[in-house]
Coordinates of C-alpha atoms and ligand atoms in Angstrom, one line a residue:
X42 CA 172.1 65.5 136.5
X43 CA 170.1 66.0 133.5
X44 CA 171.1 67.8 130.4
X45 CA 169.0 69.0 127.4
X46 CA 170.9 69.6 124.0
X47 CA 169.9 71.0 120.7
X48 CA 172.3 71.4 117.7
X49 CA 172.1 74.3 114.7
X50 CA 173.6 74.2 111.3
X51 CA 176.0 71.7 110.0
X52 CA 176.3 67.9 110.5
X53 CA 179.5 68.8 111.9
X54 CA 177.3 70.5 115.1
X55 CA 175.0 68.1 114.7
X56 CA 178.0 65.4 115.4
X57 CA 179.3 67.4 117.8
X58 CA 176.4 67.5 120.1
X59 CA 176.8 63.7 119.7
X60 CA 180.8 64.1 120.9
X61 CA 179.5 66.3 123.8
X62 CA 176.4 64.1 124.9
X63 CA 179.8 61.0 124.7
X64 CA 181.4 62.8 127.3
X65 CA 179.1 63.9 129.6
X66 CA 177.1 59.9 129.9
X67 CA 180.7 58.7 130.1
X68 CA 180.5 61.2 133.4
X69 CA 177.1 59.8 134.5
X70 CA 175.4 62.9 133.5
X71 CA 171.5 61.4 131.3
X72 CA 169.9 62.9 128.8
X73 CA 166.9 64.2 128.3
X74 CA 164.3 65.4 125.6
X75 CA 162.3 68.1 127.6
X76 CA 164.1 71.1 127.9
X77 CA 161.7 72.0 131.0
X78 CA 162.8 69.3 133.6
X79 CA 167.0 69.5 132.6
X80 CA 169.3 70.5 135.0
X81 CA 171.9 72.2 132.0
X82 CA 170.7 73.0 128.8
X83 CA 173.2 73.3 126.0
X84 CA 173.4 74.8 122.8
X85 CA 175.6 74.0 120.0
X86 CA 175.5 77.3 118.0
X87 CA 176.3 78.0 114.2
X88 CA 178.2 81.2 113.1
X89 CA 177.8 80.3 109.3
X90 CA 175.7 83.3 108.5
X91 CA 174.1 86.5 110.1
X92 CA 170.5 84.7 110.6
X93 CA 172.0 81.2 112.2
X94 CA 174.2 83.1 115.0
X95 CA 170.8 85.2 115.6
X96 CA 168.2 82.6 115.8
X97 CA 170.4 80.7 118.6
X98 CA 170.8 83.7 120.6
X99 CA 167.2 84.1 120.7
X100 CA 166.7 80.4 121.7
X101 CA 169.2 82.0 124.3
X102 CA 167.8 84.1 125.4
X103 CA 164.0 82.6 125.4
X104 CA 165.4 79.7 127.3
X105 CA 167.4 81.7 129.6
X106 CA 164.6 83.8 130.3
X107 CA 162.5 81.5 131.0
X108 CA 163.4 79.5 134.3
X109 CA 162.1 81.6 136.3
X110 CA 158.4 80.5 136.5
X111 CA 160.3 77.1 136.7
X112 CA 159.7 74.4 139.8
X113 CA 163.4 73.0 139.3
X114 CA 165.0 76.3 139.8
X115 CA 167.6 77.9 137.4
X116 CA 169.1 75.3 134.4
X117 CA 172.7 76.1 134.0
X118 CA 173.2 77.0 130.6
X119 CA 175.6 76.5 128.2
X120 CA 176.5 77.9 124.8
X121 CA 178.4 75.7 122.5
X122 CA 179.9 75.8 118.8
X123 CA 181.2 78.6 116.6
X124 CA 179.0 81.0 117.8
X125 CA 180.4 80.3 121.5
X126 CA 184.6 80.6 120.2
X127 CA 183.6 83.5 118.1
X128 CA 182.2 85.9 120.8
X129 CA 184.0 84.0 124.1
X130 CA 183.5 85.8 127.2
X131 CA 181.2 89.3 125.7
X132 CA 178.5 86.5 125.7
X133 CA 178.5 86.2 129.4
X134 CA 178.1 90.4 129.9
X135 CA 175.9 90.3 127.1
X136 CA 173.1 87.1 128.5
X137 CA 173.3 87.4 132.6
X138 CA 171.5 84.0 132.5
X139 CA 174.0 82.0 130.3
X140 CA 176.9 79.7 132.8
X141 CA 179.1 78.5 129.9
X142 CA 180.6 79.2 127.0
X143 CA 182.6 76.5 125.4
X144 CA 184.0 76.7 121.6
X145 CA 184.5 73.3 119.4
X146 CA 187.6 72.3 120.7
X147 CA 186.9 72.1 124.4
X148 CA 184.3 70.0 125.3
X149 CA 186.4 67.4 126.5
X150 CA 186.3 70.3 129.8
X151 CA 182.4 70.7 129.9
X152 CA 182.3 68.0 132.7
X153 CA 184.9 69.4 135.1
X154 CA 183.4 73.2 133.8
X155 CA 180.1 72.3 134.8
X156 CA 180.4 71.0 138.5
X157 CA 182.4 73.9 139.1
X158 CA 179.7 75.8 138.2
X159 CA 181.5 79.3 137.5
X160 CA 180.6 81.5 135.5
X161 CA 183.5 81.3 132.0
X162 CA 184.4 80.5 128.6
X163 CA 186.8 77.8 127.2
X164 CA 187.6 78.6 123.9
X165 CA 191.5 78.0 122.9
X166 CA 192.0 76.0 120.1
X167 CA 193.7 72.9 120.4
X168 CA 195.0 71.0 117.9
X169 CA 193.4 67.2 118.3
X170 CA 190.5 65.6 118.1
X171 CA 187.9 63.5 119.8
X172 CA 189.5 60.1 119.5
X173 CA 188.2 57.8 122.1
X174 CA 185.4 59.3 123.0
X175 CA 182.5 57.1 122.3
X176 CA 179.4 60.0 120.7
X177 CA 175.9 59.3 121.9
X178 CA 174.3 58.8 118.1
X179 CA 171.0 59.9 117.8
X180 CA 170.6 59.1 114.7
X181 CA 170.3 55.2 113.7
X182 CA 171.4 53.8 111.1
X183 CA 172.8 57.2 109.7
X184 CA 176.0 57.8 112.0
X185 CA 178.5 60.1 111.2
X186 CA 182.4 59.9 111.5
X187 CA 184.9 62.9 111.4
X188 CA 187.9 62.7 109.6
X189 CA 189.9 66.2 110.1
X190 CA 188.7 69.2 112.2
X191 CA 189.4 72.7 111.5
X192 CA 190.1 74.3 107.8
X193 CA 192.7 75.9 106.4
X194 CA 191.0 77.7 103.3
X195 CA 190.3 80.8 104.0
X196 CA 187.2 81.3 101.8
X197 CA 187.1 84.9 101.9
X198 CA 183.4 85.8 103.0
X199 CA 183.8 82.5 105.3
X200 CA 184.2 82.7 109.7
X201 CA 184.9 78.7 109.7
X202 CA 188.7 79.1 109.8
X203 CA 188.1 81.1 112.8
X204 CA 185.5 79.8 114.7
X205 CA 187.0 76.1 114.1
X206 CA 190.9 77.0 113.7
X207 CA 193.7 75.1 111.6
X208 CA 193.0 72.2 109.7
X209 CA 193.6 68.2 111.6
X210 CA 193.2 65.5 110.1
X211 CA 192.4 62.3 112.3
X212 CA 194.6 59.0 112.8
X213 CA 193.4 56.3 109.6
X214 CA 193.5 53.7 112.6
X215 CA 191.3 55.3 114.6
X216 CA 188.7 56.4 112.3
X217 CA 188.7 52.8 110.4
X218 CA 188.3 50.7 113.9
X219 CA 185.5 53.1 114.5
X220 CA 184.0 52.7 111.1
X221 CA 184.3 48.6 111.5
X222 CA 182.5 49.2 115.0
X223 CA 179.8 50.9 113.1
X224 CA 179.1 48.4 110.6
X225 CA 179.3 45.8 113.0
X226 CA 176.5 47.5 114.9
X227 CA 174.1 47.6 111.7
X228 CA 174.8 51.4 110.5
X229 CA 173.3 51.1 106.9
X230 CA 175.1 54.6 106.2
X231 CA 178.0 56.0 107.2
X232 CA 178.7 60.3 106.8
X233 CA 182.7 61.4 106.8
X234 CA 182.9 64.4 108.2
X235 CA 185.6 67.2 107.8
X236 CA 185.1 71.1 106.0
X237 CA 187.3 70.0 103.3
X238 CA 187.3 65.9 103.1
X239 CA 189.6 66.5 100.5
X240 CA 192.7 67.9 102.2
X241 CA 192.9 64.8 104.4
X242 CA 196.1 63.7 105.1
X243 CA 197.6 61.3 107.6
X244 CA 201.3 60.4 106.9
X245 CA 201.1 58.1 103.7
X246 CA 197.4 58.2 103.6
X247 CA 195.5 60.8 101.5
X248 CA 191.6 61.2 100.9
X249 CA 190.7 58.8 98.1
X250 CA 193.2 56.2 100.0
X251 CA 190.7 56.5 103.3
X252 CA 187.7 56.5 101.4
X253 CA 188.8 52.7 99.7
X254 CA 189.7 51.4 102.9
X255 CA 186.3 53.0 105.0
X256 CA 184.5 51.4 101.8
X257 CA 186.1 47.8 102.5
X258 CA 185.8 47.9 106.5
X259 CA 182.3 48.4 105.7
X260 CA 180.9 46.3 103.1
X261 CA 177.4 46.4 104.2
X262 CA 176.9 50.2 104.9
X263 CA 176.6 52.8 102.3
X264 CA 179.3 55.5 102.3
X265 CA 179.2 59.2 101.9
X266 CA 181.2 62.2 102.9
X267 CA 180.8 66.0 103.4
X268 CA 181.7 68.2 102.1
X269 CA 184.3 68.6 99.3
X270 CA 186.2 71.3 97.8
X271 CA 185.9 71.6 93.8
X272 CA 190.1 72.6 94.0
X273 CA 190.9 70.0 95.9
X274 CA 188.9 67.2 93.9
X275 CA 190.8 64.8 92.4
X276 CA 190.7 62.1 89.7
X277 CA 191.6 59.3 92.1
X278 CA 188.5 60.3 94.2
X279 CA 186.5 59.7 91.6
X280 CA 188.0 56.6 90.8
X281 CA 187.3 55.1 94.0
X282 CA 184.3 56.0 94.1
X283 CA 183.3 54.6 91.0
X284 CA 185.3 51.1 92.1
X285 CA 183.7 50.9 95.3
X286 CA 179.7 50.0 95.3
X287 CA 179.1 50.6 98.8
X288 CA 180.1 54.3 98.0
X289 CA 177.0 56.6 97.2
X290 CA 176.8 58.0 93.8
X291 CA 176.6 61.1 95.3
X292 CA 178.6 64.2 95.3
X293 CA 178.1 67.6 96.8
X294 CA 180.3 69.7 95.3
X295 CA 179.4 73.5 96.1
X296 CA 180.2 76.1 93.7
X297 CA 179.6 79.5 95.3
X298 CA 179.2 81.2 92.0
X299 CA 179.5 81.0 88.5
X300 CA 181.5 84.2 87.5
X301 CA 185.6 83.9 87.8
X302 CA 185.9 87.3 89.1
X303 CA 183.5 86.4 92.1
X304 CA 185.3 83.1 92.7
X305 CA 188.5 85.0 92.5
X306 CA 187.5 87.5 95.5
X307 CA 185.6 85.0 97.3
X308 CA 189.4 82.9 97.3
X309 CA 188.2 79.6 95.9
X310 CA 190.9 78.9 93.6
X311 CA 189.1 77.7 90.7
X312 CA 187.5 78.5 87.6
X313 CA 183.8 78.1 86.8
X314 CA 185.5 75.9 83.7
X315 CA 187.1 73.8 86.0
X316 CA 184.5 73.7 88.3
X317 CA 182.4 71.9 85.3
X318 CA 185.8 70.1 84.1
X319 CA 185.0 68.3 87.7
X320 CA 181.4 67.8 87.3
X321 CA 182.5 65.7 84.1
X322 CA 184.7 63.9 85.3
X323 CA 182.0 62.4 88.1
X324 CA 179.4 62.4 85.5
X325 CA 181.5 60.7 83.0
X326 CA 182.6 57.8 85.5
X327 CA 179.1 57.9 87.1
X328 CA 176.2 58.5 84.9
X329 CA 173.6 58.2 87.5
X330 CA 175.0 60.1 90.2
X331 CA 173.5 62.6 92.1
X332 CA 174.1 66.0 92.9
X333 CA 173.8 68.4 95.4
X334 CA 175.8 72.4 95.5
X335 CA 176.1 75.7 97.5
X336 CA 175.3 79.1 96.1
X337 CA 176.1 82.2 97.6
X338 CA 174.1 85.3 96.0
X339 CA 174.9 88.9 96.6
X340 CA 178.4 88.8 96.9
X341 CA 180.4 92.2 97.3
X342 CA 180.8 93.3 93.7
X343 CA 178.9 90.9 91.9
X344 CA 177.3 92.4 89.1
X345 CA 174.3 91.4 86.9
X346 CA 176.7 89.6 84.7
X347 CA 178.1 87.9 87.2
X348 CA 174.9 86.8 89.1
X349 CA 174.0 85.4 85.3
X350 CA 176.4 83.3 85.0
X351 CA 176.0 81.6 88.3
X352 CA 171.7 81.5 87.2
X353 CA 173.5 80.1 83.4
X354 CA 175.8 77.0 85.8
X355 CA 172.5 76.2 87.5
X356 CA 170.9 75.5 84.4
X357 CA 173.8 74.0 82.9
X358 CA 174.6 71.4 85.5
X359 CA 171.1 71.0 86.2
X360 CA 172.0 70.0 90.3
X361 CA 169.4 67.6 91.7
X362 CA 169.3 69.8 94.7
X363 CA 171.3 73.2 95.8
X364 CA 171.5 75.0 98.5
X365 CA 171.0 78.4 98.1
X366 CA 172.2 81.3 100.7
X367 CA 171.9 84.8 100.3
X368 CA 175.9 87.0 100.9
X369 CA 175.8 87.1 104.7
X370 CA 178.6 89.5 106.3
X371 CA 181.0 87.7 108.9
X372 CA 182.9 90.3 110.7
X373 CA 186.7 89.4 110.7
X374 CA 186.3 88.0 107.4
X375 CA 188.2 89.3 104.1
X376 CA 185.0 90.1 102.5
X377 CA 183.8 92.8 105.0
X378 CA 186.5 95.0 103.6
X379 CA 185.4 94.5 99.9
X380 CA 183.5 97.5 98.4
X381 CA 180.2 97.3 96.3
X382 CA 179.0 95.5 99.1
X383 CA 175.1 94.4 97.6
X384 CA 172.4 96.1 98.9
X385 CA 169.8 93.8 100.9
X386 CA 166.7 93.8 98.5
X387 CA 169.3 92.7 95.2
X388 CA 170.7 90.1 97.5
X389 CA 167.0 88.8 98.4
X390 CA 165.9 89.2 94.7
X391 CA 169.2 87.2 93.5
X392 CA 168.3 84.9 96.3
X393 CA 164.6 84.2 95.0
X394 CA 165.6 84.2 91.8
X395 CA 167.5 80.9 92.2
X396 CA 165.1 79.5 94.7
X397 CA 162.5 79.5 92.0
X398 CA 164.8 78.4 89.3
X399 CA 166.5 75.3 91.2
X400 CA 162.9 74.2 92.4
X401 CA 161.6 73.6 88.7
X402 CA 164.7 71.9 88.3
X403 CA 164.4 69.8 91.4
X404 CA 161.1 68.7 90.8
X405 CA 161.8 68.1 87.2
X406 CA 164.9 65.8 87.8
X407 CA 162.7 64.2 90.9
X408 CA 160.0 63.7 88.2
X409 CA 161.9 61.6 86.2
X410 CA 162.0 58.8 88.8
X411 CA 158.6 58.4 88.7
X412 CA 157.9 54.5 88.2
X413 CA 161.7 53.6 88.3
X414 CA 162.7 51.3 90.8
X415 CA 165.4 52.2 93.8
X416 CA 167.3 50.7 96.8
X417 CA 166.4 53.2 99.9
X418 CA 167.6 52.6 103.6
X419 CA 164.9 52.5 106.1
X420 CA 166.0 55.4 108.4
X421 CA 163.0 55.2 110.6
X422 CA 159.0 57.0 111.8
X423 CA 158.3 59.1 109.5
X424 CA 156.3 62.6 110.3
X425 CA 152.7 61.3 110.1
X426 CA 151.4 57.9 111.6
X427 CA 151.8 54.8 109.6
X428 CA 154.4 56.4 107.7
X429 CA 158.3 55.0 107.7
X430 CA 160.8 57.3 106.2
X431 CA 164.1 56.2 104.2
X432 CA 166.5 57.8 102.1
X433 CA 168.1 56.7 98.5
X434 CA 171.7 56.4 97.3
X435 CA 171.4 60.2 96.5
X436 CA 169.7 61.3 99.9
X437 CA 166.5 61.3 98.2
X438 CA 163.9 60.8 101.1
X439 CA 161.4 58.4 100.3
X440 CA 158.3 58.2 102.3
X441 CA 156.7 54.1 102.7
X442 CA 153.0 53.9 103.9
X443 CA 151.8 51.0 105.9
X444 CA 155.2 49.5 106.2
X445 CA 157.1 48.1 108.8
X446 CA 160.5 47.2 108.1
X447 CA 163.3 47.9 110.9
X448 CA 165.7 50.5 110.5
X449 CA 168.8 49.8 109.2
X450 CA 167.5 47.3 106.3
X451 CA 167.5 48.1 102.4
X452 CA 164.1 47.5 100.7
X453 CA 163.8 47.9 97.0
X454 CA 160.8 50.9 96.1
X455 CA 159.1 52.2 93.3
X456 CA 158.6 55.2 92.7
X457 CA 154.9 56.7 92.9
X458 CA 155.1 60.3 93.8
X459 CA 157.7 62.7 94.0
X460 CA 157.0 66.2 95.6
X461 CA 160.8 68.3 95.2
X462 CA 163.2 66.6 97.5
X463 CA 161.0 64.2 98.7
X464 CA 159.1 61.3 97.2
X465 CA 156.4 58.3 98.1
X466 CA 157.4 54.7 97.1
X467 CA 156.1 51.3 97.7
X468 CA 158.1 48.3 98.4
X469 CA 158.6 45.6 95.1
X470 CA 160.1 42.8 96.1
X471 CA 163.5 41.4 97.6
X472 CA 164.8 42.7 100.9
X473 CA 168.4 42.8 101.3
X474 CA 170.1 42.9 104.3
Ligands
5AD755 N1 177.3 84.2 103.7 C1 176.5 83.4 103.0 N2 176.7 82.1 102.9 C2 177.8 81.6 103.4 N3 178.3 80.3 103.4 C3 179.4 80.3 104.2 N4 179.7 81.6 104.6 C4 178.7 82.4 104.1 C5 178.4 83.8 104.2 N5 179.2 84.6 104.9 C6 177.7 79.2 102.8 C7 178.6 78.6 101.7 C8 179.0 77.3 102.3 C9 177.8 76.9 103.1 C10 178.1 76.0 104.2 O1 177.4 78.2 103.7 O2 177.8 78.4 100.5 O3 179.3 76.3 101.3
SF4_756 FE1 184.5 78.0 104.7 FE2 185.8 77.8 102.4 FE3 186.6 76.4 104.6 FE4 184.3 75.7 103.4 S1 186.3 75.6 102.5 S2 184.6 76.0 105.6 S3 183.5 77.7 102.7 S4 186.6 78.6 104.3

């Protein structure tokens, strides 16, 4: 049988469609790229905010909708992911064409689920993970590795502690033989995965201990991880990371907003001074190092003053890129019971607001590259023909005409162009392996 999948949201869905494409080739079940011809189509759904949860429901519904004008009969269909463990069986009443509905921690049943083709949904939370499940990557040479599941934060306008349950954190063993295997198979960059990298824990082994050893299994491979929490952000993190060249100077680090009292009923457990205390101390051990943040605007409550202070850390950090959301109500949440709640329009206008101020900043910082010289990993075909695509250190992408260097190597570039995020170079020189 054939299946179709499509991830929205997160690298964590994005990995998990890989997890759930493992299983089902390890059950002789192929994939395929045209949603038209599949036998199953599934969905790995985002419940992050209002808009995600709706645009996969309209895929839903558009794809559920339309089988019947098909040759190959009906697809079963199959809704994964948080919007799948949030909703559970109303999803079935609600779309008469959907089959399955499967949350995050049960895809290890989608094969047996699936020939016994009955209509129900699998969502209890289990605590484990995916170890020894081999993912289907679909991304080479970026792969991605989880280290803990689940989160245990409680981020007060947030539905991941619900949708993805308690925090686990995987077996060192397991995720530095899988790391090794990677490496060994020429993945130039390497992603650790978890909602809060730095609440890992196994026995002995913390965080910044992982992140050495990950860092020396893999010599040749650059290292990142997503995402981090400022409270939880240590000096000894920063200290490996400085240590360890294979590590990308790069940090996300999202700050949510720049007024205490919104951080305060948003549950984040720091300051906005400590939030910058941080951003020194990665600064200070790493002058170079990129940066990358998440801004929520329009939170219940937040007044003009506080909305200026978060506009006053975005200038004052100057991030290299942010990612900017507008307040988004999750029901179930703490925040949904706040008052003041924002209406729309501000929350658009706030939105806007740092849209336009983060993109002078972007291009500004990106400008400042012009003519320098940078190692970028060739990642692969870029959009137009004759056109390879790669990424810096920072996740800069950097876009090569008439080149033709395999995936997976390094190439030195200079800078010729950069347009926001993204940037034209031109080889100079020595290739490394
Ligand atoms: N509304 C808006 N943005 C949200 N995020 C998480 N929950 C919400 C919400 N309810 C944002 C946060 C988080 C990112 C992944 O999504 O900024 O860091
Ligand atoms: Fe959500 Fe906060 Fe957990 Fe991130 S740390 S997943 S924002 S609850």
């Amino acid at each position: 049988m054939k299946y179709y999948i499509n991830a929205y949201g997160c690298q964590m869905n994005v990995h998990d469609a890989e997890i759930i494409s493992g299983i089902l080739e390890s059950e002789g079940f192929s994939s395929i790229e045209d949603h038209e011809s599949a036998d199953i189509i599934l969905l790995v759904s985002c419940a992050v905010r209002e808009h995600a949860e709706t645009r996969v429901l309209g895929r839903l519904s558009q794809l559920g909708g339309g089988w019947r004008g098909r040759k190959s009969g009906k697809p079963l269909m199959v809704l994964c992911g948080c919007v799948a463990q949030e909703h559970g069986d109303s999803l079935l009443e609600r779309f008469r064409d959907l089959d399955l509905v499967v949350g995050p921690d049960c895809y290890r049943d989608l094969p047996r689920l699936i020939r016994a083709s009955e209509r129900i949904s699998a969502v209890d939370f289990r605590e484990g993970d995916y170890t020894g499940i081999e993912p289907a990557r679909m991304d080479f040479p970026r792969a991605y590795v989880t280290i803990m599941r689940g989160c245990d934060n409680f981020c007060s306008y947030c539905i991941v502690p619900y949708v993805r349950g308690r925090e686990y954190s995987r077996k060192n063993d397991s995720i530095l033989s899988e790391i090794e295997r990677l490496s060994e198979s020429g993945y130039g960059e390497i992603t650790l995965l978890g909602q809060n990298v730095n609440s890992y824990r196994d026995g002995e082994t913390s965080f910044p201990q992982l992140l050495r050893s990950v860092a020396l299994s893999a010599p040749g491979s650059w290292i990142r991880f997503v995402t981090s929490h400022p409270k939880d952000l240590g000096n000894e993190t920063v200290r490996v990371m400085a240590s360890e060249q294979n590590i990308c100077r790069y940090f996300h680090l999202p700050f949510q907003s720049g007024s205490d009292a919104v951080l305060k009923m948003m549950n984040r457990g720091y300051t906005a001074r400590e939030y910058l205390e941080r951003i020194g101390m990665l600064r200070e051990a790493m002058p170079d190092i990129v940066l990358s943040t998440d801004v929520i605007a329009g939170f219940p409550g937040e007044s003009e003053e506080d909305f200026q202070k978060t506009v006053d850390l975005l200038e004052e950090v100057r991030f290299d890129n942010a990612f900017l959301f507008k307040y988004s109500e999750r029901s179930g949440t703490a925040a949904c019971s706040l008052e003041n709640s924002i209406p729309e329009e501000q929350r658009l206008a706030r939105l806007n607001h740092l849209q336009k101020l983060q993109r002078i900043i972007t291009v500004e910082e990106s400008g400042k590259l012009l003519g320098r010289i940078l190692r970028v990993l060739i990642t692969g075909p870029a959009k137009k023909p004759r056109q390879q695509a790669s990424r810096t250190e920072g996740n800069r992408m950097v876009i090569l005409e008439n080149t033709d260097f395999s995936p997976g190597s390094f190439v030195n570039v200079k800078i010729t162009r950069a347009d926001g995020w993204t940037h034209f170079g031109e080889p100079c020189g020595n290739l490394k392996s």
